[in-house]
Amino acid sequence: RMQPGAGENLRRARGAPVRGRGHMGGAGKYIEMDRLDKVVNMEEGSRSIHKERAEMLGGAIDTAQADKAHARLKRMAAFDSHDYDPADNDLEEDARRARKRADYKAEEQWRWAMSVLIGVVMGFLAFTVDGLIKKFNGWKYGATTSSISPGGAGFGAWLVWVIISCLLAAVAGGLVSHVEPLAAGSGIPELKTYLNGVHLRGLLRIKTLAAKLGGIAFSIGAGLIAGKEGPFVHGGGLVGGGLSAFGSHTLGFRTKKPSHFRNDADKRDFVAIGTAVGVAVAFGAPIGGMLFTVEEGASFHSTGMLWRGFLATCTGVLTTHWLDQLDFDAMDFAGAKFGVHRDFGLFTDDEANYSRVFWWYFWEVPVFAAIGCMGGLLGAAFVNINVKITMWRQRFIPVSDKYRRHAEVIFVCFVTATVLFIMMAGSPCKPIPEAYRTAAATDADGNGVSDELPGGVAKFEYGVETRRQIRDQYFRSLFCKEDEYSSYGQLFFVPLADSLKLLLHLGEVYEQNGTDEFEQHLFTMDALIMYFVFMYALMTWTYGIGAPTGLFVPSLAVGAAGGQIVGRIVRAMVMSTGSEIVVDLHTYAVVGAAACLGGATRMTISITVLVMETTGSMQLIIPLMLTIFFAKAIGDKYSMGIYDTHIKIRGAPFLDEPEHAGVAVDKLKVAEVMADSLVTLRPVMRVRELVEVLTNTSHGAFPVTTTDVSEGHNAGDPIELHGSITRNLLLKMLTHRVSMFDPEEPREVLYENSEDRDALLEKLKQIPFKSPGVEMIASTLSRREMELSIDLTHFMQRHPFIVHADARLSRAYRLFRTMGLRHMYITPSKPQIIGVVTRKDLVEESAALTLGEKAADLSYEELTETERRASHDLPFLPYYTGNPGGVDGGAFSEHAAERVQHRSVGSSGDPFQKVPTSPSQVRDY
């Protein structure tokens, strides 16, 4: 009811001290300031003294530090938050009490069905996007290759290459600049912010899904240094959030039945499951996808979400495998072998024989640790350089300038395509390995040799190529002569994902020829160095442009090249000693890839599993874990991960885990940061007054009280809290004219039966249809409706979370972050209490017994046999002799039975006859 600043104006007029902290909240006073003059004007001597005081640790004492914190806080004012606290008003309580066992069962069944559906839909989408990428790459590389003539100038081929690349990039950039700006980048920082409880408008719209997944196909086809994995995370979140709503705001429909999961908490969980499926179908790694969401994506996760996500990722990958086989050879579906193909593998598991491809020695452990340290340094450098580029980009190519942003995408693609073509055209030529040469048609005795792979393999399964096919695909001549291949073109003139596969696996099928001879394929050192440098630079520049771009594959490719370089150095050192020890370059490529990705993202467990699943390197689990640990440890010393950094850049009020909240929250009390100038609502008030409050403030929730705060009430004085009601619910009530009445006329009942109640609840839900703004609603209200009263009593949250004013700020932070709250009210330091609850009062058995007594008091009928057997009838096993509940006394003793019988006595003194009286009956009960 109080206008912004009204409390301060009132106290100034009366000469009273102003104690309010701003109408926008405790942070509002800083948001409204242009600059923190107190900190700026602090004397240097005082500043130096306070820096050394332990109680000031974590404070923004330096002017530069204070200005940065102030700027970030002002940016946070533009964000709204979700509220994961379940609705606890009279209407919801009535609906919950009326729910039957069949309702709970149906909801649980739909949770599992929805998880399967998310996996199936994402599997189809992944198959479609992969198909588009293959078509675009086939068109671009086919047209360019046909324009290449050995010994020719190559200008025509370059022109074809650049034109096709820029055309595809123009589409990718146009989908972002002119359709949906939130489709830019990987989408992981945005999804992580959303799952933390911050609302981002337009993040989960259908057009965002189309722009994101359609755009990434064009981005990769254009040759931008980007991967599909990040955009698939965003796409999975879109699918999870959209399907679980059983409707669409964009399409203007919602189902009447089923109508589950239309609340922020359930939608959050299905979005998290969708992100897991997105990673899983992108990598073909179901376990790694689920671990990614648990480690990096979801701020709130439970065992239920974990298991449903486990099923969803499995279903998603199974769907993609099924569709891939149908596309390859639908007639041989029954005889096709599944599970032998890796997402980052060149050959099948049968052919590559990974148990003989990957190995390591104990003395290499320090080398792996060093690779991890280098990965951490490279990742930190990447983050810091990208921040500088992002600052420059925001200054000269802002998001608001669609045409500049679109032009930048095309320009980056032009430069990238030109660099890659120059490297290919200027490549030195190397002889094709002996095993793949065309001339090798006879053996030493003059006998004919089949055109099969070495090792005597006569028949190949799906995905296995003949010798000539492998030579033509991976050892292309391009501008070189026959029986020679372009050593740079082998890495630069292929799609980025294919170059990663070559760095990890090329040579696996002929290095061990069934004999004692062994020779690994060696990329030329200059090709590896050039690839490492150019890809690292282009990756750093590309991340953040106005097109869908992922970071996983570029980081893995750069790291694989770096690992190959280190492996070559170690190999040369070992050979210089005259040792016959064989250093495995494939191992160094895999370890280097994991180190670079870990250094950029600071993920650990999920990267380890993802790399093992996609490369088949189970033997490298210890080197991978060790390498990624050092990459994260070193990287954290110099910067945050790239996703956390971009969350900070966007200014979102992201709440990290309490352990990482910073030391300042331990130094303050809640009363020192709270907002004490409250804008309150009365339980029953005029519609006009409510519209005025909603118009003049931007609060997301309001305390409901009968205390009059307009006269004689100072900021910080306690008020009687009847409940809390959110802005969105108020807007819905006004939209549908709910609980509005004329005080001069008899009031109508809210609902007459359960069907009317459920229909009313559906009207008030924000999913899938969001409420319009207060200005639009106010324009539809007639003068008569403005003069009506509105009753908030049955719609307000009866029991909002509260915390003491003198509690440490860290305590409030833990409660706020753990429960996923949007707001929290502060009570006086010495509130009244009426009882206490312990752990044992909250367990299912205590609730069941209490509800049983309540049923007896209300003369409810006896439970059916089916309901009685709903709980698992498990035996009791004590921890130690004399443990409560054992055979020597406790819950099943005669004394316990007497207590149960005694508690069942009603007000009349007559015992309830159906309460068990013997230990065996208590056990059944």
PDB file of N, CA, C and O in Angstrom, residues 72 76 79-81 188-200 295-300 640 643-658 660-661 813 816-817:
ATOM      1  N   ARG A  72      27.953  -4.501 -11.251  1.00  0.00           N
ATOM      2  CA  ARG A  72      27.324  -5.819 -11.387  1.00  0.00           C
ATOM      3  C   ARG A  72      25.964  -5.845 -10.710  1.00  0.00           C
ATOM      4  O   ARG A  72      25.004  -6.423 -11.230  1.00  0.00           O
ATOM      5  N   MET A  76      22.029  -6.581 -12.188  1.00  0.00           N
ATOM      6  CA  MET A  76      21.154  -7.638 -11.674  1.00  0.00           C
ATOM      7  C   MET A  76      19.717  -7.176 -11.511  1.00  0.00           C
ATOM      8  O   MET A  76      18.802  -8.005 -11.454  1.00  0.00           O
ATOM      9  N   PHE A  79      16.881  -8.575 -13.804  1.00  0.00           N
ATOM     10  CA  PHE A  79      16.510  -9.988 -13.821  1.00  0.00           C
ATOM     11  C   PHE A  79      15.401 -10.275 -12.820  1.00  0.00           C
ATOM     12  O   PHE A  79      15.336  -9.675 -11.748  1.00  0.00           O
ATOM     13  N   ASP A  80      14.553 -11.226 -13.171  1.00  0.00           N
ATOM     14  CA  ASP A  80      13.535 -11.730 -12.261  1.00  0.00           C
ATOM     15  C   ASP A  80      13.921 -13.143 -11.848  1.00  0.00           C
ATOM     16  O   ASP A  80      14.803 -13.756 -12.448  1.00  0.00           O
ATOM     17  N   SER A  81      13.256 -13.672 -10.829  1.00  0.00           N
ATOM     18  CA  SER A  81      13.617 -14.972 -10.288  1.00  0.00           C
ATOM     19  C   SER A  81      12.424 -15.913 -10.282  1.00  0.00           C
ATOM     20  O   SER A  81      11.263 -15.484 -10.259  1.00  0.00           O
ATOM     21  N   ILE A 188      24.811 -23.005 -22.713  1.00  0.00           N
ATOM     22  CA  ILE A 188      25.051 -23.608 -21.399  1.00  0.00           C
ATOM     23  C   ILE A 188      25.030 -22.562 -20.287  1.00  0.00           C
ATOM     24  O   ILE A 188      24.413 -22.794 -19.238  1.00  0.00           O
ATOM     25  N   PRO A 189      25.673 -21.391 -20.420  1.00  0.00           N
ATOM     26  CA  PRO A 189      25.548 -20.395 -19.346  1.00  0.00           C
ATOM     27  C   PRO A 189      24.100 -19.975 -19.098  1.00  0.00           C
ATOM     28  O   PRO A 189      23.695 -19.805 -17.941  1.00  0.00           O
ATOM     29  N   GLU A 190      23.319 -19.845 -20.158  1.00  0.00           N
ATOM     30  CA  GLU A 190      21.925 -19.459 -19.985  1.00  0.00           C
ATOM     31  C   GLU A 190      21.127 -20.551 -19.282  1.00  0.00           C
ATOM     32  O   GLU A 190      20.324 -20.257 -18.378  1.00  0.00           O
ATOM     33  N   LEU A 191      21.316 -21.808 -19.688  1.00  0.00           N
ATOM     34  CA  LEU A 191      20.590 -22.908 -19.031  1.00  0.00           C
ATOM     35  C   LEU A 191      21.034 -23.069 -17.589  1.00  0.00           C
ATOM     36  O   LEU A 191      20.218 -23.341 -16.696  1.00  0.00           O
ATOM     37  N   LYS A 192      22.305 -22.894 -17.330  1.00  0.00           N
ATOM     38  CA  LYS A 192      22.792 -22.995 -15.953  1.00  0.00           C
ATOM     39  C   LYS A 192      22.199 -21.884 -15.094  1.00  0.00           C
ATOM     40  O   LYS A 192      21.847 -22.110 -13.928  1.00  0.00           O
ATOM     41  N   THR A 193      22.070 -20.700 -15.661  1.00  0.00           N
ATOM     42  CA  THR A 193      21.446 -19.594 -14.938  1.00  0.00           C
ATOM     43  C   THR A 193      19.982 -19.878 -14.671  1.00  0.00           C
ATOM     44  O   THR A 193      19.478 -19.651 -13.566  1.00  0.00           O
ATOM     45  N   TYR A 194      19.284 -20.386 -15.667  1.00  0.00           N
ATOM     46  CA  TYR A 194      17.870 -20.714 -15.496  1.00  0.00           C
ATOM     47  C   TYR A 194      17.683 -21.775 -14.417  1.00  0.00           C
ATOM     48  O   TYR A 194      16.796 -21.648 -13.555  1.00  0.00           O
ATOM     49  N   LEU A 195      18.489 -22.811 -14.449  1.00  0.00           N
ATOM     50  CA  LEU A 195      18.353 -23.890 -13.469  1.00  0.00           C
ATOM     51  C   LEU A 195      18.753 -23.451 -12.066  1.00  0.00           C
ATOM     52  O   LEU A 195      18.444 -24.133 -11.095  1.00  0.00           O
ATOM     53  N   ASN A 196      19.423 -22.317 -11.960  1.00  0.00           N
ATOM     54  CA  ASN A 196      19.756 -21.762 -10.653  1.00  0.00           C
ATOM     55  C   ASN A 196      18.604 -20.961 -10.064  1.00  0.00           C
ATOM     56  O   ASN A 196      18.628 -20.612  -8.883  1.00  0.00           O
ATOM     57  N   GLY A 197      17.585 -20.661 -10.895  1.00  0.00           N
ATOM     58  CA  GLY A 197      16.424 -19.945 -10.397  1.00  0.00           C
ATOM     59  C   GLY A 197      16.233 -18.564 -10.983  1.00  0.00           C
ATOM     60  O   GLY A 197      15.352 -17.824 -10.541  1.00  0.00           O
ATOM     61  N   VAL A 198      17.027 -18.188 -11.989  1.00  0.00           N
ATOM     62  CA  VAL A 198      16.915 -16.866 -12.613  1.00  0.00           C
ATOM     63  C   VAL A 198      16.102 -16.984 -13.892  1.00  0.00           C
ATOM     64  O   VAL A 198      16.371 -17.848 -14.736  1.00  0.00           O
ATOM     65  N   HIS A 199      15.113 -16.142 -14.032  1.00  0.00           N
ATOM     66  CA  HIS A 199      14.246 -16.186 -15.212  1.00  0.00           C
ATOM     67  C   HIS A 199      14.872 -15.396 -16.360  1.00  0.00           C
ATOM     68  O   HIS A 199      15.286 -14.247 -16.186  1.00  0.00           O
ATOM     69  N   LEU A 200      14.959 -16.027 -17.526  1.00  0.00           N
ATOM     70  CA  LEU A 200      15.449 -15.371 -18.739  1.00  0.00           C
ATOM     71  C   LEU A 200      14.333 -15.414 -19.777  1.00  0.00           C
ATOM     72  O   LEU A 200      13.963 -16.492 -20.256  1.00  0.00           O
ATOM     73  N   GLU A 295      26.801 -32.246 -12.424  1.00  0.00           N
ATOM     74  CA  GLU A 295      28.000 -31.500 -12.040  1.00  0.00           C
ATOM     75  C   GLU A 295      27.951 -30.032 -12.450  1.00  0.00           C
ATOM     76  O   GLU A 295      28.338 -29.154 -11.681  1.00  0.00           O
ATOM     77  N   GLU A 296      27.468 -29.764 -13.648  1.00  0.00           N
ATOM     78  CA  GLU A 296      27.596 -28.413 -14.188  1.00  0.00           C
ATOM     79  C   GLU A 296      26.266 -27.703 -14.376  1.00  0.00           C
ATOM     80  O   GLU A 296      26.195 -26.482 -14.251  1.00  0.00           O
ATOM     81  N   GLY A 297      25.203 -28.444 -14.675  1.00  0.00           N
ATOM     82  CA  GLY A 297      23.968 -27.790 -15.047  1.00  0.00           C
ATOM     83  C   GLY A 297      23.040 -27.471 -13.901  1.00  0.00           C
ATOM     84  O   GLY A 297      22.728 -26.310 -13.632  1.00  0.00           O
ATOM     85  N   ALA A 298      22.570 -28.497 -13.212  1.00  0.00           N
ATOM     86  CA  ALA A 298      21.494 -28.322 -12.239  1.00  0.00           C
ATOM     87  C   ALA A 298      22.028 -27.841 -10.896  1.00  0.00           C
ATOM     88  O   ALA A 298      22.964 -28.408 -10.346  1.00  0.00           O
ATOM     89  N   SER A 299      21.409 -26.779 -10.378  1.00  0.00           N
ATOM     90  CA  SER A 299      21.712 -26.331  -9.022  1.00  0.00           C
ATOM     91  C   SER A 299      20.910 -27.118  -7.998  1.00  0.00           C
ATOM     92  O   SER A 299      21.278 -27.171  -6.827  1.00  0.00           O
ATOM     93  N   PHE A 300      19.804 -27.711  -8.424  1.00  0.00           N
ATOM     94  CA  PHE A 300      18.957 -28.505  -7.548  1.00  0.00           C
ATOM     95  C   PHE A 300      18.777 -29.876  -8.199  1.00  0.00           C
ATOM     96  O   PHE A 300      18.217 -29.972  -9.290  1.00  0.00           O
ATOM     97  N   MET A 640      37.772 -18.046 -13.536  1.00  0.00           N
ATOM     98  CA  MET A 640      36.680 -19.002 -13.434  1.00  0.00           C
ATOM     99  C   MET A 640      36.563 -19.749 -14.760  1.00  0.00           C
ATOM    100  O   MET A 640      37.229 -19.423 -15.736  1.00  0.00           O
ATOM    101  N   TYR A 643      31.967 -20.859 -18.654  1.00  0.00           N
ATOM    102  CA  TYR A 643      30.523 -20.700 -18.467  1.00  0.00           C
ATOM    103  C   TYR A 643      30.213 -19.806 -17.275  1.00  0.00           C
ATOM    104  O   TYR A 643      29.343 -18.930 -17.350  1.00  0.00           O
ATOM    105  N   ASP A 644      30.898 -20.012 -16.165  1.00  0.00           N
ATOM    106  CA  ASP A 644      30.689 -19.150 -15.000  1.00  0.00           C
ATOM    107  C   ASP A 644      31.100 -17.711 -15.303  1.00  0.00           C
ATOM    108  O   ASP A 644      30.483 -16.759 -14.812  1.00  0.00           O
ATOM    109  N   THR A 645      32.144 -17.563 -16.108  1.00  0.00           N
ATOM    110  CA  THR A 645      32.591 -16.215 -16.474  1.00  0.00           C
ATOM    111  C   THR A 645      31.520 -15.487 -17.271  1.00  0.00           C
ATOM    112  O   THR A 645      31.220 -14.303 -17.022  1.00  0.00           O
ATOM    113  N   HIS A 646      30.902 -16.165 -18.224  1.00  0.00           N
ATOM    114  CA  HIS A 646      29.880 -15.510 -19.040  1.00  0.00           C
ATOM    115  C   HIS A 646      28.606 -15.271 -18.242  1.00  0.00           C
ATOM    116  O   HIS A 646      27.857 -14.338 -18.549  1.00  0.00           O
ATOM    117  N   ILE A 647      28.354 -16.072 -17.225  1.00  0.00           N
ATOM    118  CA  ILE A 647      27.232 -15.781 -16.327  1.00  0.00           C
ATOM    119  C   ILE A 647      27.499 -14.476 -15.588  1.00  0.00           C
ATOM    120  O   ILE A 647      26.609 -13.626 -15.441  1.00  0.00           O
ATOM    121  N   LYS A 648      28.725 -14.294 -15.122  1.00  0.00           N
ATOM    122  CA  LYS A 648      29.093 -13.045 -14.443  1.00  0.00           C
ATOM    123  C   LYS A 648      29.013 -11.856 -15.406  1.00  0.00           C
ATOM    124  O   LYS A 648      28.559 -10.775 -15.036  1.00  0.00           O
ATOM    125  N   ILE A 649      29.470 -12.056 -16.638  1.00  0.00           N
ATOM    126  CA  ILE A 649      29.442 -10.978 -17.615  1.00  0.00           C
ATOM    127  C   ILE A 649      28.014 -10.513 -17.883  1.00  0.00           C
ATOM    128  O   ILE A 649      27.734  -9.316 -18.004  1.00  0.00           O
ATOM    129  N   ARG A 650      27.086 -11.463 -17.933  1.00  0.00           N
ATOM    130  CA  ARG A 650      25.689 -11.109 -18.204  1.00  0.00           C
ATOM    131  C   ARG A 650      25.037 -10.433 -17.002  1.00  0.00           C
ATOM    132  O   ARG A 650      23.956  -9.866 -17.128  1.00  0.00           O
ATOM    133  N   GLY A 651      25.651 -10.522 -15.831  1.00  0.00           N
ATOM    134  CA  GLY A 651      25.132  -9.833 -14.660  1.00  0.00           C
ATOM    135  C   GLY A 651      23.997 -10.536 -13.963  1.00  0.00           C
ATOM    136  O   GLY A 651      23.276  -9.919 -13.171  1.00  0.00           O
ATOM    137  N   ALA A 652      23.786 -11.823 -14.208  1.00  0.00           N
ATOM    138  CA  ALA A 652      22.685 -12.549 -13.574  1.00  0.00           C
ATOM    139  C   ALA A 652      22.972 -12.749 -12.089  1.00  0.00           C
ATOM    140  O   ALA A 652      24.116 -13.007 -11.701  1.00  0.00           O
ATOM    141  N   PRO A 653      21.934 -12.642 -11.236  1.00  0.00           N
ATOM    142  CA  PRO A 653      22.122 -12.876  -9.789  1.00  0.00           C
ATOM    143  C   PRO A 653      22.227 -14.365  -9.482  1.00  0.00           C
ATOM    144  O   PRO A 653      21.342 -14.965  -8.857  1.00  0.00           O
ATOM    145  N   PHE A 654      23.285 -14.976  -9.926  1.00  0.00           N
ATOM    146  CA  PHE A 654      23.508 -16.414  -9.769  1.00  0.00           C
ATOM    147  C   PHE A 654      23.973 -16.705  -8.348  1.00  0.00           C
ATOM    148  O   PHE A 654      24.928 -16.090  -7.856  1.00  0.00           O
ATOM    149  N   LEU A 655      23.305 -17.636  -7.681  1.00  0.00           N
ATOM    150  CA  LEU A 655      23.685 -18.036  -6.329  1.00  0.00           C
ATOM    151  C   LEU A 655      24.469 -19.334  -6.387  1.00  0.00           C
ATOM    152  O   LEU A 655      23.917 -20.391  -6.700  1.00  0.00           O
ATOM    153  N   ASP A 656      25.742 -19.248  -6.091  1.00  0.00           N
ATOM    154  CA  ASP A 656      26.590 -20.433  -6.094  1.00  0.00           C
ATOM    155  C   ASP A 656      26.329 -21.256  -4.853  1.00  0.00           C
ATOM    156  O   ASP A 656      25.568 -20.871  -3.967  1.00  0.00           O
ATOM    157  N   GLU A 657      26.949 -22.416  -4.772  1.00  0.00           N
ATOM    158  CA  GLU A 657      26.793 -23.252  -3.588  1.00  0.00           C
ATOM    159  C   GLU A 657      27.269 -22.490  -2.358  1.00  0.00           C
ATOM    160  O   GLU A 657      28.185 -21.661  -2.440  1.00  0.00           O
ATOM    161  N   PRO A 658      26.659 -22.759  -1.180  1.00  0.00           N
ATOM    162  CA  PRO A 658      27.016 -21.988   0.027  1.00  0.00           C
ATOM    163  C   PRO A 658      28.508 -21.994   0.337  1.00  0.00           C
ATOM    164  O   PRO A 658      29.037 -21.005   0.857  1.00  0.00           O
ATOM    165  N   HIS A 660      30.847 -21.685  -1.665  1.00  0.00           N
ATOM    166  CA  HIS A 660      31.531 -20.752  -2.555  1.00  0.00           C
ATOM    167  C   HIS A 660      30.866 -19.380  -2.568  1.00  0.00           C
ATOM    168  O   HIS A 660      31.028 -18.614  -3.515  1.00  0.00           O
ATOM    169  N   ALA A 661      30.111 -19.076  -1.516  1.00  0.00           N
ATOM    170  CA  ALA A 661      29.368 -17.812  -1.483  1.00  0.00           C
ATOM    171  C   ALA A 661      30.260 -16.615  -1.178  1.00  0.00           C
ATOM    172  O   ALA A 661      29.825 -15.470  -1.332  1.00  0.00           O
ATOM    173  N   TYR A 813      21.624 -17.339   3.437  1.00  0.00           N
ATOM    174  CA  TYR A 813      22.069 -17.743   2.096  1.00  0.00           C
ATOM    175  C   TYR A 813      21.839 -19.237   1.893  1.00  0.00           C
ATOM    176  O   TYR A 813      21.333 -19.668   0.846  1.00  0.00           O
ATOM    177  N   PHE A 816      18.104 -19.905   1.561  1.00  0.00           N
ATOM    178  CA  PHE A 816      17.620 -19.355   0.306  1.00  0.00           C
ATOM    179  C   PHE A 816      18.046 -20.221  -0.876  1.00  0.00           C
ATOM    180  O   PHE A 816      17.232 -20.576  -1.734  1.00  0.00           O
ATOM    181  N   ARG A 817      19.322 -20.588  -0.902  1.00  0.00           N
ATOM    182  CA  ARG A 817      19.872 -21.365  -2.014  1.00  0.00           C
ATOM    183  C   ARG A 817      19.366 -22.802  -2.006  1.00  0.00           C
ATOM    184  O   ARG A 817      19.028 -23.375  -3.056  1.00  0.00           O
TER     185      ARG A 817
END
